[in-house]
Amino acid sequence: MRWTIDDVPVFLAVVDQKGVTAAARTLGMPKSTVSKALGRLEEALGLRLIERNSRNLRITSEGETFYRQAVLIMEQVREADAAMAGLNAVPAGRLVAALPPALCQELVAPNLASFRTRYPSVELDLIVTSHGVDLLRDQVDIAVVVGPQADSDLISRTLYSGPLIWVASPGYLAANPLGNDTDDLLAHIRICEKRYGLARLPVRVDGEPAYMDLARRITHVNDPISVRAAVLGGFGITLLPELYCRGQLRRGELTRVAEHITLDLSASVLSVVYPGRRLMSPKTRAFLDFLDEVVAKR
Amino acid sequence: MRWTIDDVPVFLAVVDQKGVTAAARTLGMPKSTVSKALGRLEEALGLRLIERNSRNLRITSEGETFYRQAVLIMEQVREADAAMAGLNAVPAGRLVAALPPALCQELVAPNLASFRTRYPSVELDLIVTSHGVDLLRDQVDIAVVVGPQADSDLISRTLYSGPLIWVASPGYLAANPLGNDTDDLLAHIRICEKRYGLARLPVRVDGEPAYMDLARRITHVNDPISVRAAVLGGFGITLLPELYCRGQLRRGELTRVAEHITLDLSASVLSVVYPGRRLMSPKTRAFLDFLDEVVAKR
DNA sequence: ATCTATCGTTCACAATTCTGAACGAACGGG
DNA sequence: CCCGTTCGTTCAGAATTGTGAACGATAGAT
């Protein structure tokens, strides 16, 4: 097959409008372009579709046969165009998102009803994972990952970057009075999130740079919710993103301590990774906005 | 709609072959062309159809939606291509031919069974007419016209150019002996075909150029068969294309006379007119060949 | 960790298509 | 019959697309 499918609507227009000039007007293109396209189609098919001179034209019987086929082709093309226009206008279709467990359990899952209400045509596939995600290999549209993300073809940006706070249960504190120096704090840390379990965790003590060793003799878990559950059960003091402690703090289930020892906001960063901003589908945009909202929610 | 339909098979190939390079091989085009076409389609649709890096690709859900539509489009395109290829391979379809009555009655009609046997898929529409034909305005594929045809965009060529002969019925001749000079011949002419009814019809008498006046006192008819019928009925001597007298001469119903007075072959010319030889449909070619055959038949 | 092979993309030039202008043809009005 | 208008086609230059070569990225083997 050697004919140009894009010449089909040109041919249809010439027949429908009964002339090259009228077809050109309808199509919004020069008549020399129409003449050329029609001639090219006839040459490629090896058949005259339209007999014509400078004043008259008539469709040949071959032209009639092709006309019937051409109408069906363009109907199909319009259907495809409408379907894609629909996808481009309203968020719809399946979206696969890989999320860390904590983010999913604490912030995303509790708000899914709201997302569904707002975007009834988006079908979410959530993958809770704590290891890295390859969008291509794992067939994922969006991924939220713990920590900053290296530059790549994929877009990544900070979804969350907020305060880390030291917390303990009131019961633990009543039974284990806390002194004021860093060593005393360190003595009470039994468990922490894996990403803070460093031999030299950079901190600020009263604004001064310092390091804390959370590597040895401390349980490390790559799930802040598990860390929180342990501390709620009296397992010492720990460092947690304020993001995951709001409710417990409000209800008095956890208490902030050692507020003079702080960490950089970037230490708690969650990154969201997705394909380039260009050609972003509406559903992807919608889910990104949704993530921004649930993270910002107080 | 601003996407290029010709990019659709490229997209389908990339998905089916799972890669730009493999698709390029299948399509027989450079991979940069494939990459460009795919990117152009995505840009025009405003949606990513395929997520990809240098080693992996996966179709997006938008891509899946478009894929389903694209498959239907290309099915339709293939159907159209097959229909047109069929038309280009085997003579088929309606053919409208305008023919002079004599040619049609005497040569074409008696042989139509043979034509149909040979080309069962060609549907003939024969228009018997004795006036000029405009292929475009009269919606005619081929026309046979009496006399030569002026040059034009249409192709015309001589279909028939043969001897004109003087004939009379034996009964008439028995009752009206014919002398040998031209004036005597002239005295016996009562009727002739309109195109020979000239005041100065160029003839050759024993090879010498001369003129005969067939304009006055002679009945003119633009149908050689009517002229023949009259002469068969004893209405004098007339001039007829040998083409239309073969059977009658063979059966002794007509007799040749004045064989020393001849006319130029071109005087009896029948021209066939049809659109340019380029892009001639098989059915047109078939009918032209058929006309050549019936005219050459003895 | 390094190297090699292969992929998809991009750039700059080659190739092709688009199109404005001009032309010949056709048709209707005077 | 002549003239003016409009049509479809064609040409030459403008514009766009195609594509070979080069590049950065990826993945598998060592």
PDB file of N, CA, C and O (backbone and C1' of nucleotides) in Angstrom, chain D:
ATOM      1  P    DC D   1     -18.639  32.528 -34.319  1.00  0.00           P
ATOM      2  O5'  DC D   1     -17.973  33.868 -33.803  1.00  0.00           O
ATOM      3  C5'  DC D   1     -18.086  35.045 -34.576  1.00  0.00           C
ATOM      4  C4'  DC D   1     -17.715  36.212 -33.680  1.00  0.00           C
ATOM      5  C3'  DC D   1     -16.408  35.992 -32.920  1.00  0.00           C
ATOM      6  O3'  DC D   1     -15.655  37.189 -32.981  1.00  0.00           O
ATOM      7  C1'  DC D   1     -18.186  36.435 -31.394  1.00  0.00           C
ATOM      8  P    DC D   2     -14.135  37.184 -32.429  1.00  0.00           P
ATOM      9  O5'  DC D   2     -14.253  38.017 -31.077  1.00  0.00           O
ATOM     10  C5'  DC D   2     -14.932  39.253 -31.064  1.00  0.00           C
ATOM     11  C4'  DC D   2     -15.085  39.741 -29.643  1.00  0.00           C
ATOM     12  C3'  DC D   2     -13.812  39.594 -28.799  1.00  0.00           C
ATOM     13  O3'  DC D   2     -13.613  40.811 -28.102  1.00  0.00           O
ATOM     14  C1'  DC D   2     -15.663  38.569 -27.714  1.00  0.00           C
ATOM     15  P    DC D   3     -12.230  41.080 -27.345  1.00  0.00           P
ATOM     16  O5'  DC D   3     -12.740  41.171 -25.835  1.00  0.00           O
ATOM     17  C5'  DC D   3     -13.913  41.907 -25.528  1.00  0.00           C
ATOM     18  C4'  DC D   3     -14.351  41.585 -24.117  1.00  0.00           C
ATOM     19  C3'  DC D   3     -13.193  41.463 -23.131  1.00  0.00           C
ATOM     20  O3'  DC D   3     -13.511  42.231 -21.987  1.00  0.00           O
ATOM     21  C1'  DC D   3     -14.566  39.536 -23.031  1.00  0.00           C
ATOM     22  P    DG D   4     -12.394  42.570 -20.885  1.00  0.00           P
ATOM     23  O5'  DG D   4     -13.008  41.943 -19.565  1.00  0.00           O
ATOM     24  C5'  DG D   4     -14.401  42.116 -19.288  1.00  0.00           C
ATOM     25  C4'  DG D   4     -14.842  41.095 -18.268  1.00  0.00           C
ATOM     26  C3'  DG D   4     -13.866  40.896 -17.114  1.00  0.00           C
ATOM     27  O3'  DG D   4     -14.624  40.852 -15.919  1.00  0.00           O
ATOM     28  C1'  DG D   4     -14.292  38.817 -18.159  1.00  0.00           C
ATOM     29  P    DT D   5     -13.877  40.815 -14.503  1.00  0.00           P
ATOM     30  O5'  DT D   5     -14.291  39.372 -13.952  1.00  0.00           O
ATOM     31  C5'  DT D   5     -15.655  38.972 -14.033  1.00  0.00           C
ATOM     32  C4'  DT D   5     -15.756  37.496 -13.716  1.00  0.00           C
ATOM     33  C3'  DT D   5     -14.907  37.047 -12.533  1.00  0.00           C
ATOM     34  O3'  DT D   5     -15.730  36.295 -11.667  1.00  0.00           O
ATOM     35  C1'  DT D   5     -14.492  35.667 -14.407  1.00  0.00           C
ATOM     36  P    DT D   6     -15.239  35.918 -10.171  1.00  0.00           P
ATOM     37  O5'  DT D   6     -14.917  34.375 -10.307  1.00  0.00           O
ATOM     38  C5'  DT D   6     -15.909  33.508 -10.824  1.00  0.00           C
ATOM     39  C4'  DT D   6     -15.290  32.177 -11.184  1.00  0.00           C
ATOM     40  C3'  DT D   6     -14.335  31.628 -10.117  1.00  0.00           C
ATOM     41  O3'  DT D   6     -14.797  30.355  -9.730  1.00  0.00           O
ATOM     42  C1'  DT D   6     -13.376  31.506 -12.296  1.00  0.00           C
ATOM     43  P    DC D   7     -14.089  29.512  -8.544  1.00  0.00           P
ATOM     44  O5'  DC D   7     -13.535  28.250  -9.332  1.00  0.00           O
ATOM     45  C5'  DC D   7     -14.402  27.535 -10.218  1.00  0.00           C
ATOM     46  C4'  DC D   7     -13.572  26.672 -11.149  1.00  0.00           C
ATOM     47  C3'  DC D   7     -12.499  25.889 -10.405  1.00  0.00           C
ATOM     48  O3'  DC D   7     -12.808  24.510 -10.424  1.00  0.00           O
ATOM     49  C1'  DC D   7     -11.600  26.987 -12.344  1.00  0.00           C
ATOM     50  P    DG D   8     -12.078  23.524  -9.428  1.00  0.00           P
ATOM     51  O5'  DG D   8     -10.835  23.008 -10.291  1.00  0.00           O
ATOM     52  C5'  DG D   8     -11.069  22.225 -11.463  1.00  0.00           C
ATOM     53  C4'  DG D   8      -9.747  21.909 -12.138  1.00  0.00           C
ATOM     54  C3'  DG D   8      -8.723  21.222 -11.230  1.00  0.00           C
ATOM     55  O3'  DG D   8      -8.068  20.212 -11.987  1.00  0.00           O
ATOM     56  C1'  DG D   8      -7.834  23.257 -12.043  1.00  0.00           C
ATOM     57  P    DT D   9      -6.844  19.394 -11.413  1.00  0.00           P
ATOM     58  O5'  DT D   9      -5.613  20.107 -12.115  1.00  0.00           O
ATOM     59  C5'  DT D   9      -5.592  20.187 -13.535  1.00  0.00           C
ATOM     60  C4'  DT D   9      -4.304  20.839 -13.991  1.00  0.00           C
ATOM     61  C3'  DT D   9      -3.031  20.219 -13.406  1.00  0.00           C
ATOM     62  O3'  DT D   9      -2.135  20.004 -14.485  1.00  0.00           O
ATOM     63  C1'  DT D   9      -3.056  22.558 -13.025  1.00  0.00           C
ATOM     64  P    DT D  10      -0.810  19.113 -14.289  1.00  0.00           P
ATOM     65  O5'  DT D  10       0.328  20.212 -14.220  1.00  0.00           O
ATOM     66  C5'  DT D  10       0.446  21.135 -15.278  1.00  0.00           C
ATOM     67  C4'  DT D  10       1.439  22.212 -14.908  1.00  0.00           C
ATOM     68  C3'  DT D  10       2.731  21.710 -14.267  1.00  0.00           C
ATOM     69  O3'  DT D  10       3.815  22.323 -14.931  1.00  0.00           O
ATOM     70  C1'  DT D  10       1.800  23.435 -12.961  1.00  0.00           C
ATOM     71  P    DC D  11       5.284  21.737 -14.821  1.00  0.00           P
ATOM     72  O5'  DC D  11       6.120  23.011 -14.373  1.00  0.00           O
ATOM     73  C5'  DC D  11       5.864  24.267 -14.987  1.00  0.00           C
ATOM     74  C4'  DC D  11       6.435  25.380 -14.117  1.00  0.00           C
ATOM     75  C3'  DC D  11       7.786  25.047 -13.491  1.00  0.00           C
ATOM     76  O3'  DC D  11       8.611  26.203 -13.605  1.00  0.00           O
ATOM     77  C1'  DC D  11       6.235  25.630 -11.806  1.00  0.00           C
ATOM     78  P    DA D  12      10.193  26.075 -13.536  1.00  0.00           P
ATOM     79  O5'  DA D  12      10.560  27.016 -12.297  1.00  0.00           O
ATOM     80  C5'  DA D  12       9.937  28.288 -12.184  1.00  0.00           C
ATOM     81  C4'  DA D  12      10.049  28.777 -10.754  1.00  0.00           C
ATOM     82  C3'  DA D  12      11.410  28.501 -10.106  1.00  0.00           C
ATOM     83  O3'  DA D  12      11.720  29.614  -9.284  1.00  0.00           O
ATOM     84  C1'  DA D  12       9.714  27.481  -8.846  1.00  0.00           C
ATOM     85  P    DG D  13      13.204  29.843  -8.747  1.00  0.00           P
ATOM     86  O5'  DG D  13      12.924  30.173  -7.207  1.00  0.00           O
ATOM     87  C5'  DG D  13      11.980  31.175  -6.887  1.00  0.00           C
ATOM     88  C4'  DG D  13      11.343  30.880  -5.550  1.00  0.00           C
ATOM     89  C3'  DG D  13      12.326  30.711  -4.391  1.00  0.00           C
ATOM     90  O3'  DG D  13      11.850  31.522  -3.319  1.00  0.00           O
ATOM     91  C1'  DG D  13      10.834  28.888  -4.471  1.00  0.00           C
ATOM     92  P    DA D  14      12.568  31.540  -1.896  1.00  0.00           P
ATOM     93  O5'  DA D  14      11.429  30.896  -0.986  1.00  0.00           O
ATOM     94  C5'  DA D  14      10.092  31.406  -1.062  1.00  0.00           C
ATOM     95  C4'  DA D  14       9.214  30.674  -0.061  1.00  0.00           C
ATOM     96  C3'  DA D  14       9.811  30.591   1.338  1.00  0.00           C
ATOM     97  O3'  DA D  14       8.743  30.763   2.267  1.00  0.00           O
ATOM     98  C1'  DA D  14       9.506  28.399   0.466  1.00  0.00           C
ATOM     99  P    DA D  15       9.033  30.700   3.855  1.00  0.00           P
ATOM    100  O5'  DA D  15       8.625  29.196   4.217  1.00  0.00           O
ATOM    101  C5'  DA D  15       7.324  28.734   3.864  1.00  0.00           C
ATOM    102  C4'  DA D  15       7.199  27.272   4.246  1.00  0.00           C
ATOM    103  C3'  DA D  15       7.697  26.953   5.655  1.00  0.00           C
ATOM    104  O3'  DA D  15       6.624  26.324   6.349  1.00  0.00           O
ATOM    105  C1'  DA D  15       8.616  25.430   4.050  1.00  0.00           C
ATOM    106  P    DT D  16       6.787  25.832   7.856  1.00  0.00           P
ATOM    107  O5'  DT D  16       6.895  24.263   7.637  1.00  0.00           O
ATOM    108  C5'  DT D  16       5.988  23.610   6.762  1.00  0.00           C
ATOM    109  C4'  DT D  16       6.439  22.191   6.529  1.00  0.00           C
ATOM    110  C3'  DT D  16       6.812  21.436   7.811  1.00  0.00           C
ATOM    111  O3'  DT D  16       6.001  20.282   7.879  1.00  0.00           O
ATOM    112  C1'  DT D  16       8.485  21.171   6.130  1.00  0.00           C
ATOM    113  P    DT D  17       6.111  19.277   9.104  1.00  0.00           P
ATOM    114  O5'  DT D  17       6.844  18.056   8.399  1.00  0.00           O
ATOM    115  C5'  DT D  17       6.339  17.562   7.163  1.00  0.00           C
ATOM    116  C4'  DT D  17       7.285  16.530   6.610  1.00  0.00           C
ATOM    117  C3'  DT D  17       7.664  15.423   7.610  1.00  0.00           C
ATOM    118  O3'  DT D  17       7.570  14.186   6.918  1.00  0.00           O
ATOM    119  C1'  DT D  17       9.622  16.449   6.742  1.00  0.00           C
ATOM    120  P    DG D  18       7.993  12.833   7.617  1.00  0.00           P
ATOM    121  O5'  DG D  18       9.418  12.554   6.978  1.00  0.00           O
ATOM    122  C5'  DG D  18       9.511  12.405   5.555  1.00  0.00           C
ATOM    123  C4'  DG D  18      10.905  11.947   5.178  1.00  0.00           C
ATOM    124  C3'  DG D  18      11.408  10.736   5.950  1.00  0.00           C
ATOM    125  O3'  DG D  18      12.189   9.962   5.036  1.00  0.00           O
ATOM    126  C1'  DG D  18      12.847  12.581   6.360  1.00  0.00           C
ATOM    127  P    DT D  19      12.766   8.529   5.448  1.00  0.00           P
ATOM    128  O5'  DT D  19      14.234   8.882   5.982  1.00  0.00           O
ATOM    129  C5'  DT D  19      15.179   9.386   5.075  1.00  0.00           C
ATOM    130  C4'  DT D  19      16.481   9.675   5.800  1.00  0.00           C
ATOM    131  C3'  DT D  19      16.915   8.582   6.787  1.00  0.00           C
ATOM    132  O3'  DT D  19      18.334   8.460   6.658  1.00  0.00           O
ATOM    133  C1'  DT D  19      16.952  10.645   7.844  1.00  0.00           C
ATOM    134  P    DG D  20      18.965   7.005   6.337  1.00  0.00           P
ATOM    135  O5'  DG D  20      20.532   7.326   6.434  1.00  0.00           O
ATOM    136  C5'  DG D  20      21.069   8.339   5.579  1.00  0.00           C
ATOM    137  C4'  DG D  20      22.257   9.013   6.258  1.00  0.00           C
ATOM    138  C3'  DG D  20      23.189   8.061   6.993  1.00  0.00           C
ATOM    139  O3'  DG D  20      24.515   8.594   6.840  1.00  0.00           O
ATOM    140  C1'  DG D  20      22.224   9.573   8.546  1.00  0.00           C
ATOM    141  P    DA D  21      25.781   7.848   7.467  1.00  0.00           P
ATOM    142  O5'  DA D  21      26.099   8.703   8.770  1.00  0.00           O
ATOM    143  C5'  DA D  21      26.279  10.107   8.631  1.00  0.00           C
ATOM    144  C4'  DA D  21      26.457  10.728  10.012  1.00  0.00           C
ATOM    145  C3'  DA D  21      27.388   9.960  10.940  1.00  0.00           C
ATOM    146  O3'  DA D  21      28.282  10.898  11.523  1.00  0.00           O
ATOM    147  C1'  DA D  21      25.307  10.336  12.001  1.00  0.00           C
ATOM    148  P    DA D  22      29.487  10.421  12.483  1.00  0.00           P
ATOM    149  O5'  DA D  22      29.014  10.968  13.901  1.00  0.00           O
ATOM    150  C5'  DA D  22      28.509  12.286  13.992  1.00  0.00           C
ATOM    151  C4'  DA D  22      27.831  12.485  15.328  1.00  0.00           C
ATOM    152  C3'  DA D  22      28.594  11.896  16.514  1.00  0.00           C
ATOM    153  O3'  DA D  22      28.686  12.899  17.513  1.00  0.00           O
ATOM    154  C1'  DA D  22      26.342  11.184  16.550  1.00  0.00           C
ATOM    155  P    DC D  23      29.627  12.684  18.818  1.00  0.00           P
ATOM    156  O5'  DC D  23      28.543  12.619  19.983  1.00  0.00           O
ATOM    157  C5'  DC D  23      27.483  13.574  20.023  1.00  0.00           C
ATOM    158  C4'  DC D  23      26.408  13.094  20.968  1.00  0.00           C
ATOM    159  C3'  DC D  23      26.950  12.468  22.235  1.00  0.00           C
ATOM    160  O3'  DC D  23      26.572  13.267  23.357  1.00  0.00           O
ATOM    161  C1'  DC D  23      25.184  11.167  21.288  1.00  0.00           C
ATOM    162  P    DG D  24      27.271  13.054  24.774  1.00  0.00           P
ATOM    163  O5'  DG D  24      26.073  12.455  25.634  1.00  0.00           O
ATOM    164  C5'  DG D  24      24.819  13.127  25.661  1.00  0.00           C
ATOM    165  C4'  DG D  24      23.766  12.195  26.243  1.00  0.00           C
ATOM    166  C3'  DG D  24      24.170  11.546  27.559  1.00  0.00           C
ATOM    167  O3'  DG D  24      23.018  11.530  28.406  1.00  0.00           O
ATOM    168  C1'  DG D  24      23.677   9.872  25.971  1.00  0.00           C
ATOM    169  P    DA D  25      23.067  10.911  29.875  1.00  0.00           P
ATOM    170  O5'  DA D  25      22.257   9.550  29.662  1.00  0.00           O
ATOM    171  C5'  DA D  25      20.932   9.607  29.126  1.00  0.00           C
ATOM    172  C4'  DA D  25      20.380   8.196  29.022  1.00  0.00           C
ATOM    173  C3'  DA D  25      20.589   7.342  30.265  1.00  0.00           C
ATOM    174  O3'  DA D  25      19.356   6.695  30.565  1.00  0.00           O
ATOM    175  C1'  DA D  25      21.467   6.219  28.377  1.00  0.00           C
ATOM    176  P    DT D  26      19.214   5.890  31.926  1.00  0.00           P
ATOM    177  O5'  DT D  26      19.253   4.391  31.382  1.00  0.00           O
ATOM    178  C5'  DT D  26      18.360   4.012  30.332  1.00  0.00           C
ATOM    179  C4'  DT D  26      18.648   2.589  29.914  1.00  0.00           C
ATOM    180  C3'  DT D  26      18.836   1.617  31.081  1.00  0.00           C
ATOM    181  O3'  DT D  26      18.024   0.483  30.825  1.00  0.00           O
ATOM    182  C1'  DT D  26      20.632   1.449  29.558  1.00  0.00           C
ATOM    183  P    DA D  27      17.615  -0.444  32.014  1.00  0.00           P
ATOM    184  O5'  DA D  27      18.334  -1.807  31.612  1.00  0.00           O
ATOM    185  C5'  DA D  27      18.158  -2.303  30.284  1.00  0.00           C
ATOM    186  C4'  DA D  27      19.222  -3.340  29.988  1.00  0.00           C
ATOM    187  C3'  DA D  27      19.506  -4.288  31.153  1.00  0.00           C
ATOM    188  O3'  DA D  27      19.577  -5.603  30.629  1.00  0.00           O
ATOM    189  C1'  DA D  27      21.505  -3.324  30.400  1.00  0.00           C
ATOM    190  P    DG D  28      19.400  -6.825  31.582  1.00  0.00           P
ATOM    191  O5'  DG D  28      20.495  -7.818  31.017  1.00  0.00           O
ATOM    192  C5'  DG D  28      20.749  -7.835  29.605  1.00  0.00           C
ATOM    193  C4'  DG D  28      22.191  -8.222  29.343  1.00  0.00           C
ATOM    194  C3'  DG D  28      22.716  -9.323  30.281  1.00  0.00           C
ATOM    195  O3'  DG D  28      23.470 -10.236  29.489  1.00  0.00           O
ATOM    196  C1'  DG D  28      24.122  -7.438  30.394  1.00  0.00           C
ATOM    197  P    DA D  29      23.931 -11.635  30.107  1.00  0.00           P
ATOM    198  O5'  DA D  29      25.506 -11.587  29.935  1.00  0.00           O
ATOM    199  C5'  DA D  29      26.050 -11.106  28.699  1.00  0.00           C
ATOM    200  C4'  DA D  29      27.525 -10.821  28.884  1.00  0.00           C
ATOM    201  C3'  DA D  29      28.271 -11.862  29.727  1.00  0.00           C
ATOM    202  O3'  DA D  29      29.527 -12.133  29.115  1.00  0.00           O
ATOM    203  C1'  DA D  29      28.563  -9.713  30.674  1.00  0.00           C
ATOM    204  P    DT D  30      30.395 -13.327  29.603  1.00  0.00           P
ATOM    205  O5'  DT D  30      31.626 -12.604  30.322  1.00  0.00           O
ATOM    206  C5'  DT D  30      32.299 -11.553  29.628  1.00  0.00           C
ATOM    207  C4'  DT D  30      33.236 -10.809  30.571  1.00  0.00           C
ATOM    208  C3'  DT D  30      34.008 -11.708  31.529  1.00  0.00           C
ATOM    209  O3'  DT D  30      35.386 -11.349  31.484  1.00  0.00           O
ATOM    210  C1'  DT D  30      32.960  -9.970  32.719  1.00  0.00           C
TER     211       DT D  30
END
